PDB file of C-alpha atoms in Angstrom:
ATOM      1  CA  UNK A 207       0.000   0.000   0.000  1.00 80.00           C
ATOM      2  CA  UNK A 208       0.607   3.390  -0.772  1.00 84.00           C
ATOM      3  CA  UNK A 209       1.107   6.275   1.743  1.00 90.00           C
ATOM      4  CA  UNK A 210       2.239   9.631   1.488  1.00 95.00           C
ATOM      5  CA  UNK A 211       3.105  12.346   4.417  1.00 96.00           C
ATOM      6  CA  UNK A 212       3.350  15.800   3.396  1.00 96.00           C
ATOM      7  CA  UNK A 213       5.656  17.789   6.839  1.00 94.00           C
ATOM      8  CA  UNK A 214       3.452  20.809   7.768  1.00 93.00           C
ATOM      9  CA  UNK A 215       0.222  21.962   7.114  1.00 94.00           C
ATOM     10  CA  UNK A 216       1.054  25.621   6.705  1.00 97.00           C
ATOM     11  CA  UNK A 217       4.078  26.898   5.237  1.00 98.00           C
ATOM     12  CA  UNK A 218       4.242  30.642   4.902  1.00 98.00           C
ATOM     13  CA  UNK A 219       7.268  32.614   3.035  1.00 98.00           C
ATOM     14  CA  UNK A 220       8.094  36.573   1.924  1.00 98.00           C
ATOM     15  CA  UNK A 221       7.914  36.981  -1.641  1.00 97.00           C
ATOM     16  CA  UNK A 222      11.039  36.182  -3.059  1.00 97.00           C
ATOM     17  CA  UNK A 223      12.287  33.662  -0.626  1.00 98.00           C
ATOM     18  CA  UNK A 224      12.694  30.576  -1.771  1.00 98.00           C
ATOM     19  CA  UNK A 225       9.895  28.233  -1.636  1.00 98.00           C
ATOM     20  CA  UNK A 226      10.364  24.021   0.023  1.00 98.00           C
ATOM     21  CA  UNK A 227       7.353  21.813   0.267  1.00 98.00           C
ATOM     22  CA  UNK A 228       7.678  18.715   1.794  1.00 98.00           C
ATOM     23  CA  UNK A 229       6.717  15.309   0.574  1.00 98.00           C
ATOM     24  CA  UNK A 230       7.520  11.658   2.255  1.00 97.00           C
ATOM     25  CA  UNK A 231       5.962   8.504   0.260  1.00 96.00           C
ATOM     26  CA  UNK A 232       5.593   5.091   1.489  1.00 92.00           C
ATOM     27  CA  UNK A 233       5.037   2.631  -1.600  1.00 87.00           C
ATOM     28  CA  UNK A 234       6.438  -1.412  -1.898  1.00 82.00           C
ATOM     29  CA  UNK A 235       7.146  -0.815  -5.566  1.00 84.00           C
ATOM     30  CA  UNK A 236       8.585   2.265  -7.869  1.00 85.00           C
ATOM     31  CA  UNK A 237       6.114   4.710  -7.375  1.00 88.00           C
ATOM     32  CA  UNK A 238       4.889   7.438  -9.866  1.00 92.00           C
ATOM     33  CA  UNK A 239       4.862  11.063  -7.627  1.00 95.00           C
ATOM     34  CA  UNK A 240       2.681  14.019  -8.948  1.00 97.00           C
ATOM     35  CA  UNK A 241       2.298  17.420  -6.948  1.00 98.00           C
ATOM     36  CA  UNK A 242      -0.779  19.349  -7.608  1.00 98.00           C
ATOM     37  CA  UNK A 243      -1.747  23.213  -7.114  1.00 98.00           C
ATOM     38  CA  UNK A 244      -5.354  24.261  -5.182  1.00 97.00           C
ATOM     39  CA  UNK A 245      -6.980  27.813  -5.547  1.00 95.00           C
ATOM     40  CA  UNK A 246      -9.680  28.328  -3.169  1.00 91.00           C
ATOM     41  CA  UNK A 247     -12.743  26.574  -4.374  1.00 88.00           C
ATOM     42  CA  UNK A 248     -11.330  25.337  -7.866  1.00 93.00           C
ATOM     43  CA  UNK A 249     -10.130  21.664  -8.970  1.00 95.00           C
ATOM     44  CA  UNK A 250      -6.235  20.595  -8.852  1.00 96.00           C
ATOM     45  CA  UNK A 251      -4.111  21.218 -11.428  1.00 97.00           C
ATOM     46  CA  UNK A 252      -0.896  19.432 -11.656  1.00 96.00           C
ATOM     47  CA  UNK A 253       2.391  21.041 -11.623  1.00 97.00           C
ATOM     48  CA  UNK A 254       4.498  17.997 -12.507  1.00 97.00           C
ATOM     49  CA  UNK A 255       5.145  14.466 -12.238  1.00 95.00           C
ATOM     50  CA  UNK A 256       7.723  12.137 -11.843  1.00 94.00           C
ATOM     51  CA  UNK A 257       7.327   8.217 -13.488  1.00 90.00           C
ATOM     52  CA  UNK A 258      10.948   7.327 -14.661  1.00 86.00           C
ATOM     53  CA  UNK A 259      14.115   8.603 -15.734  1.00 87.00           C
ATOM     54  CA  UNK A 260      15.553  12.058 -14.601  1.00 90.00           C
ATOM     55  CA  UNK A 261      15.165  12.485 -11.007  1.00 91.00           C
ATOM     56  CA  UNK A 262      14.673  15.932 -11.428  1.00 96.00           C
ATOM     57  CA  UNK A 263      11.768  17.260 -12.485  1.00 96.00           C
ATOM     58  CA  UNK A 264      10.779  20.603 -13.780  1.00 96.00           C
ATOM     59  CA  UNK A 265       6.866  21.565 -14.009  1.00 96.00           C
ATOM     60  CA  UNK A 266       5.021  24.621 -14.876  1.00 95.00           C
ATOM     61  CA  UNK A 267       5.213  27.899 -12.806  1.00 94.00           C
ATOM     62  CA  UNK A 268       9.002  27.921 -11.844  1.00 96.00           C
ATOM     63  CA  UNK A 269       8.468  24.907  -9.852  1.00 98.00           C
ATOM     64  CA  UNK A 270      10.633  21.701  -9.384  1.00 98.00           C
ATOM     65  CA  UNK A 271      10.756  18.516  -7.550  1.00 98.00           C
ATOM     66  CA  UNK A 272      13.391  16.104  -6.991  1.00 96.00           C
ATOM     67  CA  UNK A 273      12.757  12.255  -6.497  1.00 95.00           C
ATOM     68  CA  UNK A 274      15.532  10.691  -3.781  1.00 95.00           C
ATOM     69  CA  UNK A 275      14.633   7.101  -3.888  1.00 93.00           C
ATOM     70  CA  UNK A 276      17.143   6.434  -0.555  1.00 93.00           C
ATOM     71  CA  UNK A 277      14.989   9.390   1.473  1.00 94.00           C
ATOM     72  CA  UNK A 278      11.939   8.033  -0.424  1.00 95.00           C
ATOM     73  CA  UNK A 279      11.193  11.974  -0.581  1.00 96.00           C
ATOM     74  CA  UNK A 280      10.078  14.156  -3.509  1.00 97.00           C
ATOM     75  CA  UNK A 281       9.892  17.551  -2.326  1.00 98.00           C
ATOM     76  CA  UNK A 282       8.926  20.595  -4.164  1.00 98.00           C
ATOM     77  CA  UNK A 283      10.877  23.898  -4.315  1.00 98.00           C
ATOM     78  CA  UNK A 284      10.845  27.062  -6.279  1.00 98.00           C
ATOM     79  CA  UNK A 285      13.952  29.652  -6.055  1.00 97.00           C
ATOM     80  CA  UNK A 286      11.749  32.729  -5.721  1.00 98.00           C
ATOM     81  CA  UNK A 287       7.752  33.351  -4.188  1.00 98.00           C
ATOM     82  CA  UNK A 288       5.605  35.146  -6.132  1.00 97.00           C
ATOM     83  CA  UNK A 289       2.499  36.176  -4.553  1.00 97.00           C
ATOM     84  CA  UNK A 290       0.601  34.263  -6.919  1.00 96.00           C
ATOM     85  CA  UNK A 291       1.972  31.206  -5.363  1.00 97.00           C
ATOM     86  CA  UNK A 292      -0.273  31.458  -2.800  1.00 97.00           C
ATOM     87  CA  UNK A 293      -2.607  28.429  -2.782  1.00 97.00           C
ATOM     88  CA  UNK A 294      -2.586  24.842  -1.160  1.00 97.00           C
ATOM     89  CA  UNK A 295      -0.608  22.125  -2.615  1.00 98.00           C
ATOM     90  CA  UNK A 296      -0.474  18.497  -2.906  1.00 97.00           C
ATOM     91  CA  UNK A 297       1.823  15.324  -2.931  1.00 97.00           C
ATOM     92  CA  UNK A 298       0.209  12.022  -4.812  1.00 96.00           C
ATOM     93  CA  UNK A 299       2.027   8.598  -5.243  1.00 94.00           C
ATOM     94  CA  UNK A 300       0.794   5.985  -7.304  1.00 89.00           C
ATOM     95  CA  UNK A 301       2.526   2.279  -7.316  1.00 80.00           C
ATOM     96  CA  UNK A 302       3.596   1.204 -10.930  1.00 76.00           C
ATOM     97  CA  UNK A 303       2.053  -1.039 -12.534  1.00 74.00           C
ATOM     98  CA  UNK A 304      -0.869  -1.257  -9.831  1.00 73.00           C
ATOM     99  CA  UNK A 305      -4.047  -0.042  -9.917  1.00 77.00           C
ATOM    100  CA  UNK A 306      -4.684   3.628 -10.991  1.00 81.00           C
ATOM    101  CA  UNK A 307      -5.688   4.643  -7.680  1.00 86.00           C
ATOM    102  CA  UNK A 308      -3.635   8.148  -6.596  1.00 91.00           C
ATOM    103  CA  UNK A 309      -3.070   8.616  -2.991  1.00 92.00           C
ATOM    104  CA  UNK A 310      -2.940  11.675  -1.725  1.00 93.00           C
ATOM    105  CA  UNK A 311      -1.491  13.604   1.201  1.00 94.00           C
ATOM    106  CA  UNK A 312      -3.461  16.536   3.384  1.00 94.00           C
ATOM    107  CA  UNK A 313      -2.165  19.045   1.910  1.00 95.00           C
ATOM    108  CA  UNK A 314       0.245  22.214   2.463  1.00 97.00           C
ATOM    109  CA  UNK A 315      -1.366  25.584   2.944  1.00 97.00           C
ATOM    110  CA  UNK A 316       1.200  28.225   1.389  1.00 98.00           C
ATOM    111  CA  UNK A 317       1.039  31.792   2.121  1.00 98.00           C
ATOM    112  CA  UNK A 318       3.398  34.327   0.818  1.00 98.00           C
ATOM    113  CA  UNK A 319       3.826  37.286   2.029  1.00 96.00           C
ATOM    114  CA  UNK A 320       4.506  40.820   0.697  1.00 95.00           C
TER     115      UNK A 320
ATOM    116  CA  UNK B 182     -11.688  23.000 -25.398  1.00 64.00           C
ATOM    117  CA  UNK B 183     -10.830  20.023 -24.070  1.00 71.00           C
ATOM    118  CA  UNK B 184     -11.618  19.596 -20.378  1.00 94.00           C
ATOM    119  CA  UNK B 185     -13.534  18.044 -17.559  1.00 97.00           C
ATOM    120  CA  UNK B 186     -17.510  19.778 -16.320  1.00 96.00           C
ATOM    121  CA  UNK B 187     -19.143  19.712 -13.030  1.00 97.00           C
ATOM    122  CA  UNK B 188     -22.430  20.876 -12.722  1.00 91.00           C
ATOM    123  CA  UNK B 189     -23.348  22.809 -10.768  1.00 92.00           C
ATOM    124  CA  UNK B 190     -20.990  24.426  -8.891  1.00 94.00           C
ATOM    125  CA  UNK B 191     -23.092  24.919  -5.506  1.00 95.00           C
ATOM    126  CA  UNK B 192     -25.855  22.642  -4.357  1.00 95.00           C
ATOM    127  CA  UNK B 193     -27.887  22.914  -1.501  1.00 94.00           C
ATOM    128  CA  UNK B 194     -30.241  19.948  -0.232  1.00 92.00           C
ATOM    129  CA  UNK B 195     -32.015  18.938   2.697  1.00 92.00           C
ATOM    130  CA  UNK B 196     -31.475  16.025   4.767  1.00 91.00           C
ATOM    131  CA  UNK B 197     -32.655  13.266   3.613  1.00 90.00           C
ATOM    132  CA  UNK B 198     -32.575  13.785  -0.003  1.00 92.00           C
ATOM    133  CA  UNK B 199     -30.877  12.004  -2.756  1.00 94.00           C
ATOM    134  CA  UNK B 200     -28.353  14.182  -5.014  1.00 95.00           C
ATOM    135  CA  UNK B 201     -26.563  13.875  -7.988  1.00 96.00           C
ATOM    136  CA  UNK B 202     -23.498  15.530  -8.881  1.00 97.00           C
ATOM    137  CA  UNK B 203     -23.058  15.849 -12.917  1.00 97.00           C
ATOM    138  CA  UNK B 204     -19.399  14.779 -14.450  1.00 97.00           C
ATOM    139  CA  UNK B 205     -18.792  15.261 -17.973  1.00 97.00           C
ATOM    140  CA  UNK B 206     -15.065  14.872 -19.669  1.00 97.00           C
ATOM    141  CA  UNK B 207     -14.081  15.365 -23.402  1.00 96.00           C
ATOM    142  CA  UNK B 208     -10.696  14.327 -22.978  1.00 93.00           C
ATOM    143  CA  UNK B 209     -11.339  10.469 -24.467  1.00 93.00           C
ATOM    144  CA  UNK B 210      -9.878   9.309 -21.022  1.00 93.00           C
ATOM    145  CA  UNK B 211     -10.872   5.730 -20.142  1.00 93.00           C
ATOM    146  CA  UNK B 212     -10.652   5.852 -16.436  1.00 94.00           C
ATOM    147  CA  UNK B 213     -12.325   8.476 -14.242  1.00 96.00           C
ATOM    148  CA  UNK B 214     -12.948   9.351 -10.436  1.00 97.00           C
ATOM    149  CA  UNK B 215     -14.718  10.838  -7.998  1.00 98.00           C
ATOM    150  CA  UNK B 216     -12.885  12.116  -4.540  1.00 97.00           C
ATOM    151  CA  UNK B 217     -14.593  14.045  -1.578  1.00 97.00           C
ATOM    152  CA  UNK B 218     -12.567  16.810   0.025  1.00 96.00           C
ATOM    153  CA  UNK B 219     -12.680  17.521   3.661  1.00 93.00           C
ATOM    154  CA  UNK B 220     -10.756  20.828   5.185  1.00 86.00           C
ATOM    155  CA  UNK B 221      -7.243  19.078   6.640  1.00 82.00           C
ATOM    156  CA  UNK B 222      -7.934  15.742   5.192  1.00 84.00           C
ATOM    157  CA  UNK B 223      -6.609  15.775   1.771  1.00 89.00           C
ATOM    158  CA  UNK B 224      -9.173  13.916  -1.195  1.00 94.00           C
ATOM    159  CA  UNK B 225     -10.601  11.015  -0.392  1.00 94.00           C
ATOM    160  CA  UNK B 226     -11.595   7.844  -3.022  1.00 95.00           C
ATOM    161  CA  UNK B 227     -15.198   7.514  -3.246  1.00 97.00           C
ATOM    162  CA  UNK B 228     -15.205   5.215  -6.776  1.00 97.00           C
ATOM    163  CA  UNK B 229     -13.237   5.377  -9.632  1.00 96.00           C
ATOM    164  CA  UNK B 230     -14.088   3.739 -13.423  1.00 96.00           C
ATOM    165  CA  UNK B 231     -11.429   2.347 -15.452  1.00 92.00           C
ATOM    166  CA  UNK B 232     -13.730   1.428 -18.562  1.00 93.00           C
ATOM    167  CA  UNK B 233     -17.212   2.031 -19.594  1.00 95.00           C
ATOM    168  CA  UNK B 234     -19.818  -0.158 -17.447  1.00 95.00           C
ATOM    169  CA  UNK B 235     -17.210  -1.266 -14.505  1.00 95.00           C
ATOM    170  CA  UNK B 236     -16.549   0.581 -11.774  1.00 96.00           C
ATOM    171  CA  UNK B 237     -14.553  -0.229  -7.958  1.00 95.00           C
ATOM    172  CA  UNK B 238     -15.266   1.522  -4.669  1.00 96.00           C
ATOM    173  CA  UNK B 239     -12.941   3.666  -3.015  1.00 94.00           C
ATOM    174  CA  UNK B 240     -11.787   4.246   0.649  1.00 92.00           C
ATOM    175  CA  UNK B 241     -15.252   6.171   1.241  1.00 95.00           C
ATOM    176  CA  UNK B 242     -17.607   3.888  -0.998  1.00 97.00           C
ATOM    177  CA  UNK B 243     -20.451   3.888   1.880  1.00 96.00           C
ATOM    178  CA  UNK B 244     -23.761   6.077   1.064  1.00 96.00           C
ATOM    179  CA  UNK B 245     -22.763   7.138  -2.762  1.00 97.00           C
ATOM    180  CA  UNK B 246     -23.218   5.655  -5.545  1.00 97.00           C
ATOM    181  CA  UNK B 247     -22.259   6.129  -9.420  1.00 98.00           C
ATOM    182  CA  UNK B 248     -23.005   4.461 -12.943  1.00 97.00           C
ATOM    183  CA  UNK B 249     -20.810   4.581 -16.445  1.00 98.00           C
ATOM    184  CA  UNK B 250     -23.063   4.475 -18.689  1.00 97.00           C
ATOM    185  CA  UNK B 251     -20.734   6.546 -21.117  1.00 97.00           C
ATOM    186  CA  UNK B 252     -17.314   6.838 -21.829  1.00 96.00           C
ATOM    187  CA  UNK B 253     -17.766  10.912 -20.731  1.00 97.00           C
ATOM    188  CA  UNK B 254     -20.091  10.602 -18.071  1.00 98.00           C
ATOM    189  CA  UNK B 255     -19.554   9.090 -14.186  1.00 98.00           C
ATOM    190  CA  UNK B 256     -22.257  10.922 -12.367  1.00 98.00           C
ATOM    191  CA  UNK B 257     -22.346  10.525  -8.729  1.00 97.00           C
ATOM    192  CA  UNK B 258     -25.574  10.185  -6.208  1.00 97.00           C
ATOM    193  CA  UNK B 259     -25.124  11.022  -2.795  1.00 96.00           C
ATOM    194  CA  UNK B 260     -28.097   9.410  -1.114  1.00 94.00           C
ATOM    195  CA  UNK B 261     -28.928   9.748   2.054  1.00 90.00           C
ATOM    196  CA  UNK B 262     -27.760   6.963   3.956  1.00 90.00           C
ATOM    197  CA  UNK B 263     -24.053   9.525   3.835  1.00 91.00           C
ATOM    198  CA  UNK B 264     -24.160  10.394   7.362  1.00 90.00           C
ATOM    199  CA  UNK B 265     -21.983  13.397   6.681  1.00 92.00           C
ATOM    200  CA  UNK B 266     -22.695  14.584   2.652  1.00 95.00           C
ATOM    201  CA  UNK B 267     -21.637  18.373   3.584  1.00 96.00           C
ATOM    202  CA  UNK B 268     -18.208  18.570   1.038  1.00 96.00           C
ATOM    203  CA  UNK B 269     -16.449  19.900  -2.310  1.00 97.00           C
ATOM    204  CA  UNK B 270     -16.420  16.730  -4.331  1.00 98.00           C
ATOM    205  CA  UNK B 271     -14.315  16.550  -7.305  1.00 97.00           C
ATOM    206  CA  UNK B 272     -14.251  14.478 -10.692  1.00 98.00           C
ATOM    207  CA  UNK B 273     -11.245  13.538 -12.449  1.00 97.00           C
ATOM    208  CA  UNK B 274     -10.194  11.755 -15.220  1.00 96.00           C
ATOM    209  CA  UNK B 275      -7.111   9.918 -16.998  1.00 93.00           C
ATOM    210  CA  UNK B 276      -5.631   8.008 -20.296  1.00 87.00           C
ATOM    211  CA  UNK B 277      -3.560   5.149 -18.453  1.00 80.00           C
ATOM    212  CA  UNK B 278      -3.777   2.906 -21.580  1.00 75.00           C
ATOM    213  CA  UNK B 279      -1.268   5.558 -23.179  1.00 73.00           C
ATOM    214  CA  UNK B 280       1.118   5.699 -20.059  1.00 75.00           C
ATOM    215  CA  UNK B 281      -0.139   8.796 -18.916  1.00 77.00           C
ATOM    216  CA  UNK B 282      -0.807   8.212 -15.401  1.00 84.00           C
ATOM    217  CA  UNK B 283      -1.850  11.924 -14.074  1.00 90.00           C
ATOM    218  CA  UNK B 284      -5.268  12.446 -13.557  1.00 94.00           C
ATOM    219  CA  UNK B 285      -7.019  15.904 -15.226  1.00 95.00           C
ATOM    220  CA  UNK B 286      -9.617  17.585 -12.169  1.00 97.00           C
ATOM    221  CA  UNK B 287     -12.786  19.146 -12.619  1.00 97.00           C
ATOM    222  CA  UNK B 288     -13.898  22.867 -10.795  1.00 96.00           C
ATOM    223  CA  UNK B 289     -15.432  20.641  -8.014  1.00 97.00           C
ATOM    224  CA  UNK B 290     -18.777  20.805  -6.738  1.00 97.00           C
ATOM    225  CA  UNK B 291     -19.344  22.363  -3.391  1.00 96.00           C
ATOM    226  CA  UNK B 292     -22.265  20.022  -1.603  1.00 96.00           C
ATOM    227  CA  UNK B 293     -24.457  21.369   1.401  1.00 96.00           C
ATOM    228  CA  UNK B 294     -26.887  19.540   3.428  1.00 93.00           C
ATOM    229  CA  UNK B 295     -28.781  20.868   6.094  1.00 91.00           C
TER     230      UNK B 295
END
């Protein structure tokens, strides 16, 4: 089974600092790893994904994540806030090959301020 | 435009009352989902369809309950044997038969029951 803890539920940063979400999986096989943005009261929209091959991995928006298999991490960073960053964010992890279920973690609130 | 509908965007019901939440996708995606969304839980797995006519419960399966009739449509009911309906529920939708393994999210649908 699948499991993935995202380390603190609020993160807030000036604009301009540099941004770290943080994402732990748990997963018995290669996992696939997505990170999706929330705006209040709309639908998720990814950012990027990982599934094979480079381990880092650049998505829309200035963000990037990199996939450590030996800290089974894949946390997301971006080297300058924008206030438009501001929004809740999500880890997934999906096992490869296994069903297409994503799992998700609770989310990290991130506030950026001027 | 290729994307994924929810109608509508608010709904308000009593208790006791059956409700269906619309889902609509143009993408040509196979598989599609529905998730519930709690404050400080994350999404939640309420059913997901992988191919017309066949569809699997989620984690939170109990008092909802869908059809896929259609390649584009999955609507949901919420009926009322959901002790707690009160939630934005989101659709989603993905093409795993061509390796893409990201799932595409609705606006959501904000439920409320009183």
């Amino acid at each position: 089974a699948q499991s993935v803890t995202q380390l603190g539920s609020h993160v807030s940063v000036s604009e301009g600092a540099l941004v770290l979400l943080r994402c732990n999986y748990s997963s018995s096989v290669p996992p696939y790893l997505f990170w999706y943005v929330q705006y209040p009261n709309q639908g998720l929209q990814l950012l990027l994904k990982y599934t094979t091959g480079a381990t880092l991995v650049k998505g829309i928006n200035g963000f990037e994540a990199e996939f450590k298999k030996s800290e089974t991490s894949f946390h997301l960073t971006k080297p300058s806030a924008h206030m438009s960053d501001a929004a809740e964010y999500f880890c997934a992890v999906k096992a490869q090959g296994g069903s297409e279920k994503l799992v998700f973690g609770k989310g990290t609130k991130l506030t950026v301020n001027p | 435009d290729g994307g994924i509908t929810q109608s509508p965007k608010y709904l308000f019901r009593k208790e006791g009352q059956n409700v269906t939440l619309s889902c609509e996708q143009n993408l040509n995606h196979d598989a599609m989902y529905w998730y519930r969304q709690d404050p400080g839980q994350g999404l939640r797995l309420i059913y997901y369809s992988q191919i017309v006519n066949d569809f699997q419960k989620g984690d939170i399966a109990e008092g909802y309950s869908v059809s896929r009739e259609k390649k584009e449509s999955f609507p949901l009911t919420v009926t009322s044997a959901q002790k707690n309906p009160t939630a934005f529920y989101l659709c989603a939708s993905s093409m795993p038969g061509q390796g893409l393994h990201e799932q595409y999210f609705g606006p959501g649908t904000r439920l409320t029951v009183t």
